[in-house]
Short mmCIF file of C-alpha atoms and ligand atoms in Angstrom, two decimals:
data_model
loop_
_atom_site.label_atom_id
_atom_site.label_comp_id
_atom_site.label_asym_id
_atom_site.label_seq_id
_atom_site.Cartn_x
_atom_site.Cartn_y
_atom_site.Cartn_z
CA MET A 180 3.16 8.67 -44.36
CA GLY A 181 2.98 10.15 -41.49
CA LEU A 182 1.84 8.78 -38.15
CA LYS A 183 -0.64 7.04 -37.57
CA ILE A 184 -1.99 7.15 -34.01
CA TYR A 185 -4.94 4.85 -32.41
CA ILE A 186 -7.45 6.15 -31.29
CA ASP A 187 -10.07 4.37 -29.18
CA GLY A 188 -9.93 1.23 -32.12
CA LYS A 189 -9.09 4.13 -35.25
CA TYR A 190 -6.19 5.64 -37.03
CA TYR A 191 -5.79 9.37 -38.00
CA GLN A 192 -2.49 11.35 -38.90
CA LYS A 193 -0.66 12.95 -36.31
CA GLU A 194 -2.38 16.66 -37.22
CA ASP A 195 -6.05 14.43 -37.18
CA ALA A 196 -5.39 12.74 -34.06
CA LYS A 197 -7.74 15.09 -31.33
CA VAL A 198 -9.22 14.13 -28.40
CA SER A 199 -12.46 16.24 -26.73
CA VAL A 200 -11.90 19.76 -24.56
CA PHE A 201 -14.70 17.58 -21.68
CA ASP A 202 -12.48 14.72 -21.69
CA HIS A 203 -11.64 14.26 -17.94
CA GLY A 204 -7.80 13.74 -19.38
CA LEU A 205 -7.46 17.11 -19.83
CA LEU A 206 -9.63 18.66 -18.17
CA TYR A 207 -8.01 16.81 -14.77
CA GLY A 208 -5.54 13.92 -15.38
CA ASP A 209 -8.08 11.55 -14.59
CA GLY A 210 -6.65 8.72 -16.53
CA VAL A 211 -3.47 6.25 -16.95
CA PHE A 212 -0.56 5.28 -18.94
CA GLU A 213 1.79 3.77 -19.54
CA GLY A 214 5.40 3.70 -21.74
CA ILE A 215 7.52 0.99 -22.96
CA ARG A 216 9.28 0.41 -25.81
CA THR A 217 10.35 -2.33 -28.28
CA TYR A 218 13.85 -3.35 -29.11
CA ASP A 219 14.70 -4.47 -32.61
CA GLY A 220 10.80 -5.18 -33.35
CA LEU A 221 10.08 -6.50 -30.01
CA ILE A 222 7.83 -5.28 -27.07
CA PHE A 223 10.34 -5.94 -23.66
CA LYS A 224 8.28 -6.99 -21.03
CA LEU A 225 4.52 -6.50 -22.59
CA LYS A 226 2.58 -8.01 -19.72
CA GLU A 227 4.11 -6.49 -17.24
CA HIS A 228 3.04 -2.89 -18.66
CA ILE A 229 -0.24 -3.81 -19.57
CA ASP A 230 -0.69 -5.87 -16.19
CA ARG A 231 0.36 -2.32 -14.36
CA LEU A 232 -1.29 -0.75 -16.83
CA TYR A 233 -4.83 -2.34 -15.90
CA GLN A 234 -3.93 -1.92 -11.79
CA SER A 235 -3.36 1.71 -12.12
CA ALA A 236 -6.98 2.01 -13.30
CA HIS A 237 -7.99 -0.37 -11.74
CA ALA A 238 -7.28 1.52 -8.55
CA ILE A 239 -9.06 4.58 -9.26
CA MET A 240 -11.83 2.28 -10.55
CA LEU A 241 -12.05 3.28 -14.18
CA GLU A 242 -12.90 0.32 -16.11
CA ILE A 243 -10.31 -0.10 -19.55
CA PRO A 244 -13.21 -1.01 -22.08
CA MET A 245 -11.16 -3.57 -23.44
CA ALA A 246 -9.73 -6.90 -22.68
CA LYS A 247 -6.02 -7.27 -21.98
CA ASP A 248 -5.03 -9.34 -25.01
CA GLU A 249 -7.25 -7.15 -27.28
CA MET A 250 -4.93 -4.15 -25.70
CA VAL A 251 -2.09 -6.40 -26.28
CA GLU A 252 -3.62 -6.87 -30.78
CA ALA A 253 -4.07 -3.29 -30.39
CA VAL A 254 -0.61 -2.05 -29.49
CA LYS A 255 0.97 -4.58 -31.84
CA LYS A 256 -0.86 -3.44 -34.84
CA THR A 257 -0.19 0.01 -34.08
CA LEU A 258 3.83 -0.72 -34.40
CA ARG A 259 2.65 -2.40 -37.26
CA GLU A 260 0.54 0.23 -38.84
CA ASN A 261 3.27 2.57 -38.26
CA GLU A 262 6.42 0.22 -39.71
CA MET A 263 8.66 0.76 -36.51
CA LYS A 264 11.17 -1.90 -35.29
CA ASP A 265 12.48 0.31 -32.37
CA ALA A 266 10.35 2.82 -30.55
CA TYR A 267 8.67 4.42 -27.68
CA ILE A 268 5.08 3.19 -26.90
CA ARG A 269 2.65 5.70 -24.93
CA LEU A 270 -0.42 3.54 -24.03
CA ILE A 271 -3.29 6.14 -22.34
CA VAL A 272 -6.45 5.64 -21.19
CA THR A 273 -8.59 8.33 -19.71
CA ARG A 274 -11.93 8.67 -17.80
CA GLY A 275 -13.68 9.59 -21.14
CA ILE A 276 -15.78 12.73 -22.55
CA GLY A 277 -18.22 14.03 -19.08
CA ASP A 278 -18.78 17.36 -18.35
CA LEU A 279 -17.22 20.68 -16.28
CA GLY A 280 -17.57 18.70 -13.18
CA LEU A 281 -15.63 15.99 -11.28
CA ASP A 282 -18.24 13.46 -11.76
CA PRO A 283 -16.49 10.25 -13.08
CA ARG A 284 -19.82 8.73 -13.40
CA LYS A 285 -20.44 10.73 -16.20
CA CYS A 286 -18.03 9.95 -18.58
CA SER A 287 -19.90 7.02 -20.09
CA LYS A 288 -16.82 5.49 -22.17
CA PRO A 289 -13.19 5.25 -21.16
CA THR A 290 -10.82 6.65 -24.08
CA VAL A 291 -7.88 4.70 -25.28
CA ILE A 292 -5.08 6.11 -27.04
CA ILE A 293 -1.67 4.51 -28.86
CA ILE A 294 0.85 6.44 -29.73
CA THR A 295 3.59 4.79 -31.37
CA ASP A 296 7.37 7.41 -31.54
CA LYS A 297 10.76 7.62 -31.60
CA ILE A 298 13.19 7.18 -29.13
CA LYS A 299 14.18 10.64 -27.11
CA LEU A 300 17.29 9.03 -24.71
CA TYR A 301 19.58 11.24 -22.70
CA SER A 302 22.59 12.06 -25.05
CA GLN A 303 25.56 9.55 -25.31
CA GLU A 304 27.78 12.14 -22.82
CA PHE A 305 24.94 11.76 -19.98
CA CYS A 306 25.26 7.86 -20.93
CA GLU A 307 28.53 7.83 -20.88
CA LYS A 308 30.03 10.43 -18.06
CA GLY A 309 26.93 9.71 -15.82
CA LEU A 310 24.79 12.37 -14.72
CA GLU A 311 24.62 15.06 -11.87
CA ILE A 312 21.62 15.30 -9.68
CA VAL A 313 20.40 16.79 -6.88
CA THR A 314 17.73 16.69 -3.73
CA ILE A 315 14.39 18.63 -4.32
CA SER A 316 12.18 19.58 -2.41
CA THR A 317 9.12 18.55 -3.68
CA GLN A 318 7.84 15.21 -1.87
CA ARG A 319 7.02 12.16 -3.78
CA ASN A 320 3.01 11.79 -3.11
CA ILE A 321 2.14 9.83 -0.12
CA HIS A 322 -0.16 6.96 -0.70
CA GLU A 323 -3.27 8.24 1.02
CA SER A 324 -3.34 10.46 -1.74
CA VAL A 325 -2.26 9.80 -5.52
CA ASN A 326 0.30 6.73 -4.82
CA PRO A 327 2.86 6.84 -5.95
CA GLN A 328 2.28 3.07 -7.80
CA ILE A 329 -0.20 4.60 -9.53
CA LYS A 330 0.43 5.68 -12.78
CA SER A 331 -1.80 8.62 -13.55
CA LEU A 332 -2.32 11.18 -15.58
CA ASN A 333 -1.54 13.38 -13.14
CA TYR A 334 2.40 13.79 -12.87
CA LEU A 335 2.34 17.79 -12.17
CA ASN A 336 4.31 17.25 -8.53
CA ASN A 337 7.01 14.91 -10.76
CA ILE A 338 6.57 18.04 -13.28
CA LEU A 339 6.80 20.57 -10.29
CA ALA A 340 10.26 18.22 -8.85
CA LYS A 341 11.27 18.52 -12.85
CA VAL A 342 10.99 21.98 -12.61
CA GLU A 343 13.80 22.00 -9.03
CA ALA A 344 15.46 19.61 -10.75
CA ILE A 345 15.93 22.41 -14.21
CA ASN A 346 15.71 25.44 -11.98
CA ALA A 347 19.33 24.05 -10.42
CA GLY A 348 20.44 23.02 -13.97
CA VAL A 349 20.00 19.03 -13.87
CA GLU A 350 17.74 16.73 -15.18
CA GLU A 351 17.00 14.72 -12.90
CA ALA A 352 16.36 14.76 -9.22
CA ILE A 353 16.01 13.09 -6.48
CA MET A 354 12.49 13.16 -4.26
CA LEU A 355 11.81 11.82 -0.96
CA ASN A 356 9.06 10.67 1.00
CA SER A 357 7.19 12.84 3.65
CA GLU A 358 9.20 11.13 6.64
CA GLY A 359 12.33 12.64 4.46
CA TYR A 360 14.13 9.13 2.93
CA VAL A 361 14.95 8.49 -0.43
CA ALA A 362 11.95 7.99 -2.85
CA GLU A 363 12.83 7.82 -6.46
CA CYS A 364 13.75 10.49 -9.54
CA THR A 365 10.99 12.36 -11.21
CA GLY A 366 10.32 9.34 -14.46
CA ASP A 367 13.01 6.97 -12.77
CA ASN A 368 14.08 4.71 -10.06
CA ILE A 369 16.97 4.96 -8.09
CA PHE A 370 19.68 1.95 -7.10
CA MET A 371 23.15 2.34 -5.76
CA VAL A 372 26.70 0.43 -4.83
CA LYS A 373 27.48 -0.50 -1.59
CA GLY A 374 30.45 -3.11 -2.15
CA ASP A 375 29.52 -5.83 -4.10
CA ALA A 376 26.08 -5.29 -3.35
CA LEU A 377 22.36 -3.04 -4.60
CA TYR A 378 20.10 -1.14 -2.52
CA THR A 379 16.93 0.25 -3.74
CA PRO A 380 14.56 1.87 -1.70
CA PRO A 381 11.06 -0.54 -1.30
CA ILE A 382 7.92 0.26 -2.96
CA HIS A 383 6.54 1.11 0.43
CA SER A 384 9.38 3.95 0.28
CA GLY A 385 6.97 5.44 -2.21
CA VAL A 386 8.07 4.85 -5.48
CA LEU A 387 6.31 3.33 -8.61
CA ARG A 388 7.36 -0.50 -9.03
CA GLY A 389 9.05 0.25 -12.26
CA ILE A 390 9.86 -2.57 -14.99
CA THR A 391 13.09 -1.64 -15.61
CA ARG A 392 13.64 -1.75 -11.77
CA GLY A 393 12.01 -4.81 -11.76
CA ALA A 394 14.70 -6.06 -14.28
CA VAL A 395 17.25 -5.21 -13.15
CA ILE A 396 16.27 -6.66 -9.62
CA ASP A 397 16.06 -10.49 -11.80
CA ILE A 398 19.69 -9.82 -13.42
CA ALA A 399 20.95 -9.41 -9.92
CA HIS A 400 19.31 -12.61 -8.98
CA LEU A 401 20.37 -14.54 -11.71
CA LYS A 402 23.87 -13.51 -11.22
CA GLU A 403 23.97 -13.42 -8.39
CA ILE A 404 24.45 -9.21 -7.22
CA PRO A 405 23.32 -9.74 -3.42
CA ILE A 406 20.52 -6.79 -3.81
CA HIS A 407 18.33 -5.28 -0.85
CA GLU A 408 15.37 -3.17 -1.08
CA GLU A 409 15.63 -0.98 1.92
CA VAL A 410 15.70 2.19 2.76
CA LEU A 411 17.69 4.95 2.35
CA THR A 412 18.94 8.32 3.27
CA ARG A 413 20.71 11.12 1.57
CA TYR A 414 23.86 9.91 3.75
CA ASP A 415 24.27 6.23 2.24
CA LEU A 416 23.27 7.72 -0.84
CA PHE A 417 26.22 10.53 -0.50
CA ASN A 418 28.55 7.30 0.42
CA ALA A 419 28.02 4.65 -2.56
CA ASP A 420 30.16 3.62 -4.33
CA GLU A 421 28.45 3.65 -7.53
CA MET A 422 24.29 5.16 -8.47
CA PHE A 423 22.43 5.06 -11.10
CA LEU A 424 18.60 5.75 -12.63
CA THR A 425 16.35 3.17 -14.15
CA GLY A 426 13.76 3.45 -16.87
CA THR A 427 11.97 2.61 -19.85
CA ALA A 428 13.14 5.49 -21.59
CA ALA A 429 16.93 6.21 -19.70
CA GLU A 430 17.03 2.29 -19.61
CA ILE A 431 20.06 2.10 -16.94
CA ILE A 432 21.98 5.53 -16.43
CA PRO A 433 24.91 6.33 -14.00
CA VAL A 434 24.63 8.79 -11.61
CA ILE A 435 27.97 10.43 -10.49
CA LYS A 436 28.00 13.68 -9.22
CA MET A 437 24.58 14.19 -5.77
CA ASP A 438 23.93 17.23 -4.52
CA ARG A 439 27.91 18.11 -5.11
CA ARG A 440 29.08 14.92 -3.74
CA LYS A 441 30.98 12.97 -6.14
CA ILE A 442 29.55 9.44 -6.16
CA GLY A 443 32.76 7.02 -5.16
CA ASP A 444 35.38 7.94 -7.90
CA GLY A 445 33.19 10.71 -9.83
CA LYS A 446 33.18 8.38 -12.83
CA PRO A 447 30.64 5.54 -13.68
CA GLY A 448 31.07 1.79 -11.63
CA LYS A 449 32.17 -1.26 -12.93
CA MET A 450 28.86 -2.76 -11.39
CA THR A 451 26.96 -0.07 -13.58
CA ALA A 452 28.60 -1.19 -16.95
CA LYS A 453 28.32 -4.55 -15.94
CA LEU A 454 24.30 -4.04 -15.54
CA ILE A 455 23.94 -2.43 -18.88
CA THR A 456 24.96 -4.66 -20.77
CA GLU A 457 22.98 -7.26 -18.93
CA PHE A 458 20.27 -5.18 -19.57
CA HIS A 459 20.96 -5.29 -22.81
CA LYS A 460 21.54 -9.11 -23.88
CA LEU A 461 17.71 -8.66 -21.42
CA THR A 462 16.29 -6.49 -24.52
CA LYS A 463 17.36 -8.91 -27.11
CA VAL A 464 15.23 -11.72 -26.09
CA ASP A 465 12.97 -10.99 -23.64
CA GLY A 466 10.53 -9.53 -25.45
CA VAL A 467 7.07 -9.96 -27.68
CA ARG A 468 7.15 -9.84 -31.23
CA PHE A 469 4.79 -7.71 -33.83
N1 PMP B 508 9.17 6.22 -11.06
C1 PMP B 508 8.55 6.74 -12.16
C2 PMP B 508 7.58 8.29 -11.16
C3 PMP B 508 7.77 6.79 -13.65
O1 PMP B 508 7.47 7.66 -14.33
C4 PMP B 508 8.72 6.03 -14.23
C5 PMP B 508 8.31 5.46 -15.83
N2 PMP B 508 9.01 6.81 -16.35
C6 PMP B 508 9.94 5.22 -13.36
C7 PMP B 508 10.18 5.36 -12.05
C8 PMP B 508 10.59 4.35 -14.36
O2 PMP B 508 9.60 3.26 -14.21
P1 PMP B 508 9.62 2.01 -15.77
O3 PMP B 508 11.03 1.28 -15.54
O4 PMP B 508 8.38 1.38 -15.42
O5 PMP B 508 9.67 2.85 -17.03
#
């Protein structure tokens, strides 16, 4: 029995799960999405992901044709249909089928897609030994364009940044904002440790309000680790004691080298290890059963 994919209330086998070539999600990247994870039968931070999806949609004036609780039920049902306990969920809402023009008014009904897939992780080696990253020249979007808080289907800017990372022989890259301050990586938020405190760029530096970022901030508050949302430069990062990235797929992943500079002693740090342990504890309890 193959993977069943939800499209507009019906289930399709993977080979048959298709959208129209007139869907504006395909034609223009006009739509929004979420990446969510389940741990041993618990959906992690489901409410936060659903809220962010609806906020992204609201920002682009896309009215999702179902209430939030119906969306939650559809996600749970798709996981049950596929009998998956540990999954990566991709929730997509496109503008829907229109004509070849840009006008979203021509799209009468948004398309809702739910894919539950296996999780593809950074290799064990990266998790244990840490990542090397570089700063690249593609800037993070400015607020006046596609606001970085909108998790839109138009990820070309991030893909360009990822291409630069790959060209430099690494897996991730730091994107700066138009003022030259550190924003985030192509698909992850960034943190540094200096002394006994944690630092991460504020939302206004041009970052996605990452849900894993939020979980790390919550853990810091709980464990009384000072946490500062502060504008950061590359200089600050070069001189950090530890560095790590956060994201739904990556979870918390240590960074040991940036732009050829060793970070701290060049090994994943103690604070990072402590946060990884606390994060894993959280995933075991902080979830919605399906
Ligand atoms: N920044 C960007 C640009 C992202 O696409 C993502 C999600 N992959 C993140 C940060 C991390 O966000 P979250 O913790 O909500 O997955």
